[in-house]
Short mmCIF file of C-alpha atoms and ligand atoms in Angstrom, two decimals:
data_model
loop_
_atom_site.label_atom_id
_atom_site.label_comp_id
_atom_site.label_asym_id
_atom_site.label_seq_id
_atom_site.Cartn_x
_atom_site.Cartn_y
_atom_site.Cartn_z
CA UNK M 1 -82.43 -6.12 0.03
CA UNK M 2 -78.84 -4.84 -0.20
CA UNK M 3 -78.43 -1.81 -2.43
CA UNK M 4 -76.99 -2.73 -5.81
CA UNK M 5 -73.33 -1.82 -6.45
CA UNK M 6 -74.60 1.00 -8.71
CA UNK M 7 -76.86 2.36 -5.97
CA UNK M 8 -74.01 2.15 -3.46
CA UNK M 9 -71.72 4.00 -5.87
CA UNK M 10 -74.34 6.72 -6.43
CA UNK M 11 -74.73 7.07 -2.66
CA UNK M 12 -70.96 7.44 -2.24
CA UNK M 13 -70.52 9.87 -5.13
CA UNK M 14 -73.71 11.93 -4.95
CA UNK M 15 -74.54 11.55 -1.25
CA UNK M 16 -78.12 10.66 -2.16
CA UNK M 17 -79.85 7.81 -3.97
CA UNK M 18 -83.51 7.02 -4.62
CA UNK M 19 -84.32 3.31 -4.42
CA UNK M 20 -87.76 3.05 -6.00
CA UNK M 21 -88.48 -0.57 -5.02
CA UNK M 22 -87.37 -1.65 -1.57
CA UNK M 23 -90.50 -2.76 0.31
CA UNK M 24 -93.35 -5.12 -0.43
CA UNK M 25 -96.90 -4.08 0.38
CA UNK M 26 -96.77 -6.59 3.28
CA UNK M 27 -93.96 -4.55 4.87
CA UNK M 28 -95.96 -1.31 4.82
CA UNK M 29 -99.51 -2.54 5.47
CA UNK M 30 -99.19 -3.21 9.26
CA UNK M 31 -97.68 0.22 9.79
CA UNK M 32 -100.38 1.93 7.75
CA UNK M 33 -102.99 0.01 9.75
CA UNK M 34 -101.46 1.08 13.06
CA UNK M 35 -101.37 4.72 11.94
CA UNK M 36 -104.93 4.52 10.62
CA UNK M 37 -106.04 3.13 13.99
CA UNK M 38 -104.33 6.02 15.72
CA UNK M 39 -106.08 8.55 13.47
CA UNK M 40 -109.36 6.73 14.06
CA UNK M 41 -108.88 6.83 17.86
CA UNK M 42 -108.00 10.52 17.79
CA UNK M 43 -111.00 11.28 15.55
CA UNK M 44 -113.38 9.41 17.88
CA UNK M 45 -112.04 11.23 20.95
CA UNK M 46 -112.41 14.63 19.29
CA UNK M 47 -115.89 13.76 18.06
CA UNK M 48 -116.91 12.63 21.56
CA UNK M 49 -115.56 15.92 22.98
CA UNK M 50 -117.51 17.92 20.41
CA UNK M 51 -114.32 19.35 18.90
CA UNK M 52 -115.04 17.99 15.45
CA UNK M 53 -118.39 17.40 13.80
CA UNK M 54 -117.40 14.68 11.35
CA UNK M 55 -114.94 11.81 11.97
CA UNK M 56 -114.78 10.95 8.26
CA UNK M 57 -114.81 7.24 9.06
CA UNK M 58 -114.78 6.20 5.42
CA UNK M 59 -112.01 8.50 4.24
CA UNK M 60 -108.82 6.74 3.12
CA UNK M 61 -105.43 6.92 4.88
CA UNK M 62 -104.20 9.60 2.44
CA UNK M 63 -106.90 12.13 3.30
CA UNK M 64 -108.55 11.30 6.63
CA UNK M 65 -106.02 12.92 8.93
CA UNK M 66 -106.15 16.19 6.94
CA UNK M 67 -109.95 16.25 7.21
CA UNK M 68 -109.76 15.81 10.99
CA UNK M 69 -106.95 18.33 11.36
CA UNK M 70 -108.88 20.91 9.36
CA UNK M 71 -111.65 20.78 11.97
CA UNK M 72 -109.33 20.69 14.97
CA UNK M 73 -105.53 21.19 14.84
CA UNK M 74 -105.16 19.41 18.23
CA UNK M 75 -105.56 16.27 16.13
CA UNK M 76 -101.84 16.61 15.41
CA UNK M 77 -100.63 16.51 19.01
CA UNK M 78 -98.00 13.83 19.73
CA UNK M 79 -97.96 12.54 16.19
CA UNK M 80 -94.37 11.37 15.99
CA UNK M 81 -92.45 8.13 16.39
CA UNK M 82 -91.27 8.66 19.97
CA UNK M 83 -94.81 9.43 21.16
CA UNK M 84 -96.62 6.70 19.22
CA UNK M 85 -94.17 3.84 19.83
CA UNK M 86 -96.51 1.14 18.50
CA UNK M 87 -95.39 -2.43 17.77
CA UNK M 88 -95.87 -2.16 14.00
CA UNK M 89 -93.83 1.02 13.98
CA UNK M 90 -91.00 -0.66 15.86
CA UNK M 91 -91.27 -3.72 13.63
CA UNK M 92 -90.86 -1.46 10.64
CA UNK M 93 -87.77 0.25 12.07
CA UNK M 94 -86.21 -3.23 12.17
CA UNK M 95 -87.58 -4.35 8.79
CA UNK M 96 -85.24 -6.88 7.19
CA UNK M 97 -85.30 -5.33 3.72
CA UNK M 98 -84.57 -1.93 5.20
CA UNK M 99 -81.72 -3.21 7.37
CA UNK M 100 -80.25 -5.20 4.46
CA UNK M 101 -80.09 -1.97 2.47
CA UNK M 102 -78.63 -0.06 5.42
CA UNK M 103 -76.10 -2.84 6.05
CA UNK M 104 -74.75 -2.39 2.55
CA UNK M 105 -73.88 1.20 3.52
CA UNK M 106 -72.84 1.02 7.19
CA UNK M 107 -71.90 -2.60 7.85
CA UNK M 108 -73.45 -5.44 9.86
CA UNK M 109 -73.63 -3.90 13.36
CA UNK M 110 -76.44 -1.39 13.04
CA UNK M 111 -77.62 1.20 15.52
CA UNK M 112 -80.91 3.06 15.12
CA UNK M 113 -79.95 6.69 15.63
CA UNK M 114 -82.46 8.46 17.94
CA UNK M 115 -83.28 11.11 15.34
CA UNK M 116 -86.31 9.61 13.65
CA UNK M 117 -89.61 11.15 12.68
CA UNK M 118 -93.02 10.41 11.30
CA UNK M 119 -94.35 13.32 9.26
CA UNK M 120 -97.97 13.72 8.25
CA UNK M 121 -97.36 16.55 5.84
CA UNK M 122 -100.61 18.41 5.49
CA UNK M 123 -101.96 20.17 2.42
CA UNK M 124 -100.26 23.57 2.51
CA UNK M 125 -103.49 25.51 3.10
CA UNK M 126 -103.80 23.70 6.48
CA UNK M 127 -100.20 24.08 7.69
CA UNK M 128 -100.11 26.23 10.88
CA UNK M 129 -97.23 28.70 11.23
CA UNK M 130 -95.88 26.81 14.32
CA UNK M 131 -95.11 23.70 12.28
CA UNK M 132 -94.27 25.35 8.95
CA UNK M 133 -90.56 24.52 9.14
CA UNK M 134 -91.21 21.01 10.49
CA UNK M 135 -93.40 20.17 7.50
CA UNK M 136 -91.63 22.36 4.93
CA UNK M 137 -88.11 21.80 6.12
CA UNK M 138 -85.67 24.43 4.79
CA UNK M 139 -82.24 23.58 3.34
CA UNK M 140 -80.25 21.77 6.00
CA UNK M 141 -77.88 18.88 6.54
CA UNK M 142 -78.71 16.21 9.11
CA UNK M 143 -75.36 17.09 10.71
CA UNK M 144 -77.01 20.41 11.60
CA UNK M 145 -79.36 18.64 14.02
CA UNK M 146 -76.59 16.52 15.57
CA UNK M 147 -73.73 17.33 17.86
CA UNK M 148 -70.27 17.51 16.29
CA UNK M 149 -69.34 14.19 17.95
CA UNK M 150 -71.14 12.39 15.07
CA UNK M 151 -69.25 14.13 12.26
CA UNK M 152 -66.85 11.20 11.67
CA UNK M 153 -69.67 8.62 11.87
CA UNK M 154 -71.40 7.44 8.69
CA UNK M 155 -74.99 8.19 9.74
CA UNK M 156 -77.31 7.33 6.86
CA UNK M 157 -80.69 9.01 6.54
CA UNK M 158 -83.48 6.87 5.13
CA UNK M 159 -86.55 8.76 4.00
CA UNK M 160 -89.55 6.52 3.40
CA UNK M 161 -92.80 7.74 1.88
CA UNK M 162 -95.93 5.90 3.03
CA UNK M 163 -97.81 7.41 0.10
CA UNK M 164 -96.04 8.10 -3.18
CA UNK M 165 -94.11 11.35 -2.85
CA UNK M 166 -94.24 13.72 -5.80
CA UNK M 167 -93.38 17.37 -6.47
CA UNK M 168 -97.12 18.08 -6.10
CA UNK M 169 -97.47 16.65 -2.58
CA UNK M 170 -94.15 18.01 -1.34
CA UNK M 171 -91.43 15.44 -1.88
CA UNK M 172 -87.84 16.11 -0.89
CA UNK M 173 -85.11 17.89 -2.83
CA UNK M 174 -81.38 17.41 -2.30
CA UNK M 175 -78.11 18.82 -3.53
CA UNK M 176 -76.07 16.01 -5.05
CA UNK M 177 -72.30 15.76 -4.95
CA UNK M 178 -71.61 18.14 -2.07
CA UNK M 179 -71.60 15.80 0.95
CA UNK M 180 -67.82 15.39 0.81
CA UNK M 181 -67.46 19.06 1.71
CA UNK M 182 -68.63 18.16 5.24
CA UNK M 183 -70.62 20.20 7.70
CA UNK M 184 -71.85 23.68 6.80
CA UNK M 185 -72.88 26.29 9.41
CA UNK M 186 -76.58 26.41 10.28
CA UNK M 187 -78.68 29.21 11.74
CA UNK M 188 -81.92 29.24 13.71
CA UNK M 189 -83.63 31.93 11.67
CA UNK M 190 -86.15 30.47 9.24
CA UNK M 191 -85.99 27.05 10.97
CA UNK M 192 -82.66 25.24 11.36
CA UNK M 193 -81.13 25.98 7.99
CA UNK M 194 -77.76 26.40 6.29
CA UNK M 195 -76.50 29.97 6.63
CA UNK M 196 -77.64 31.45 3.28
CA UNK M 197 -74.19 32.73 2.27
CA UNK M 198 -72.81 29.18 2.73
CA UNK M 199 -75.54 27.36 0.80
CA UNK M 200 -73.83 25.48 -2.04
CA UNK M 201 -74.68 26.82 -5.48
CA UNK M 202 -75.71 23.44 -6.83
CA UNK M 203 -78.85 22.63 -8.80
CA UNK M 204 -81.07 20.49 -6.56
CA UNK M 205 -82.55 17.16 -7.60
CA UNK M 206 -86.21 16.50 -6.89
CA UNK M 207 -86.61 13.21 -5.07
CA UNK M 208 -89.92 11.80 -6.26
CA UNK M 209 -90.30 8.38 -4.67
CA UNK M 210 -93.10 5.86 -4.96
CA UNK M 211 -94.68 4.08 -2.00
CA UNK M 212 -92.48 1.04 -1.53
CA UNK M 213 -89.32 3.00 -2.22
CA UNK M 214 -86.86 4.93 -0.05
CA UNK M 215 -84.33 7.74 -0.34
CA UNK M 216 -80.89 7.20 1.23
CA UNK M 217 -78.91 10.28 2.17
CA UNK M 218 -75.53 11.12 3.61
CA UNK M 219 -75.79 13.29 6.75
CA UNK M 220 -73.84 16.05 4.96
CA UNK M 221 -76.20 16.19 1.96
CA UNK M 222 -78.20 19.46 1.97
CA UNK M 223 -81.89 18.71 1.56
CA UNK M 224 -85.25 20.35 2.01
CA UNK M 225 -88.88 19.53 1.45
CA UNK M 226 -91.29 21.50 -0.65
CA UNK M 227 -94.92 22.50 0.14
CA UNK M 228 -97.72 20.02 -0.30
CA UNK M 229 -99.91 21.45 -3.06
CA UNK M 230 -102.26 18.46 -3.10
CA UNK M 231 -105.30 17.79 -0.95
CA UNK M 232 -103.80 14.57 0.47
CA UNK M 233 -101.48 14.07 3.40
CA UNK M 234 -97.91 13.14 2.48
CA UNK M 235 -97.12 10.57 5.16
CA UNK M 236 -93.46 9.68 5.52
CA UNK M 237 -90.82 8.44 7.92
CA UNK M 238 -87.31 9.79 8.17
CA UNK M 239 -84.98 7.45 10.00
CA UNK M 240 -81.25 7.35 10.60
CA UNK M 241 -78.95 4.38 11.02
CA UNK M 242 -75.26 4.11 11.74
CA UNK M 243 -72.57 1.65 12.83
CA UNK M 244 -73.03 0.52 16.44
CA UNK M 245 -70.73 1.72 19.20
CA UNK M 246 -70.20 5.21 17.77
CA UNK M 247 -71.59 8.59 18.84
CA UNK M 248 -75.07 9.45 17.56
CA UNK M 249 -74.91 13.24 17.83
CA UNK M 250 -77.72 13.03 20.41
CA UNK M 251 -76.02 11.73 23.55
CA UNK M 252 -79.07 12.65 25.67
CA UNK M 253 -81.40 10.38 23.66
CA UNK M 254 -81.35 6.59 23.57
CA UNK M 255 -80.06 4.66 20.56
CA UNK M 256 -80.90 1.06 19.76
CA UNK M 257 -79.01 -1.88 18.35
CA UNK M 258 -81.29 -3.21 15.61
CA UNK M 259 -78.98 -5.66 13.85
CA UNK M 260 -75.89 -7.45 15.04
CA UNK M 261 -74.31 -10.25 13.04
CA UNK M 262 -71.79 -10.81 15.86
CA UNK M 263 -74.35 -10.92 18.70
CA UNK M 264 -77.90 -11.29 17.35
CA UNK M 265 -79.27 -11.82 20.87
CA UNK M 266 -78.26 -8.28 21.79
CA UNK M 267 -80.69 -6.52 19.45
CA UNK M 268 -83.40 -4.40 20.94
CA UNK M 269 -87.04 -5.47 21.19
CA UNK M 270 -90.23 -3.43 21.16
CA UNK M 271 -90.70 -3.47 24.95
CA UNK M 272 -87.18 -2.15 25.59
CA UNK M 273 -87.44 0.52 22.90
CA UNK M 274 -90.77 1.64 24.28
CA UNK M 275 -89.55 1.72 27.89
CA UNK M 276 -86.34 3.57 27.14
CA UNK M 277 -88.18 6.30 25.23
CA UNK M 278 -90.77 6.53 28.02
CA UNK M 279 -88.00 6.97 30.61
CA UNK M 280 -86.15 9.47 28.44
CA UNK M 281 -89.23 11.58 27.75
CA UNK M 282 -90.12 11.58 31.46
CA UNK M 283 -86.57 12.68 32.35
CA UNK M 284 -86.53 15.40 29.71
CA UNK M 285 -89.87 16.73 30.98
CA UNK M 286 -88.23 17.22 34.41
CA UNK M 287 -84.99 18.83 33.32
CA UNK M 288 -84.10 21.23 30.50
CA UNK M 289 -83.25 19.39 27.29
CA UNK M 290 -79.75 20.15 26.00
CA UNK M 291 -79.65 22.04 22.74
CA UNK M 292 -79.93 19.47 19.97
CA UNK M 293 -79.23 21.59 16.90
CA UNK M 294 -75.82 22.94 16.01
CA UNK M 295 -76.38 26.61 15.30
CA UNK M 296 -73.93 29.44 14.71
CA UNK M 297 -76.56 32.19 14.94
O1 AKG N 1 -89.99 14.76 5.32
C1 AKG N 1 -89.67 15.93 5.19
O2 AKG N 1 -90.39 16.73 4.62
C2 AKG N 1 -88.35 16.41 5.74
C3 AKG N 1 -87.46 15.30 6.14
C4 AKG N 1 -86.09 15.71 6.47
O3 AKG N 1 -85.74 16.85 6.55
C5 AKG N 1 -85.09 14.69 6.73
O4 AKG N 1 -85.31 13.53 6.41
O5 AKG N 1 -84.01 15.07 7.25
#
């Protein structure tokens, strides 16, 4: 579904727009099932190894992972898009409604930028210090995690909650109307974050978003996510799309053509996506990974 002219105008002017109804339940269900199967498999393994005492087989998607994690934090290992790489996940990255919306912002030749994550944001009381700034991301722009080569490219961030995101369970916040100012310096201290003296003095908007909706953001829009004060897991995806044939800001990671009106045959399939990430991860395990984030200190 293309964004409405009003939504497109909000995106252009504010650098962020919440689209509360983008997906049907049928778009999300296969992905939720694939993730639930993954949690189930991990729970069974840990139970068999004696590392957890209860696999919580009957717990729903929103809470089961947290209950497993609480017993054994290794439950969270390799829980991200590039490690999971399942068919439903790939199918979702190429979802027609999603790409129609993206097309209305970046045009008909669409590249999936390699910066994409699945976040199972735990209840705050369970968040280990090592992943604090991955789950409670401090103020940053997406340009801060990309090389400068992507500055002129309209990379659009799409944040998709798999359970309704609210202030209670740690939804996102963003600073509207400042994207036009471009890239701001980021530092490593406190997790990749805008240098405090350069943080715009703009009142943030809280981006509550129901399941079925999505938040679209300019790569220069400062955003952060707030702690999850609920007892459920706030599952979400954050994806990035851009016009094909332009730098991604991650030249050492693969990018994938997911829609092409001029050459539909050229779009990537699940097997290719899977293989290219496998090859890339194997290569990066052998050699030092170049620095991905753009940090001034
Ligand atoms: O999901 C979150 O909590 C953070 C996501 C984020 O920082 C992003 O989409 O760039």
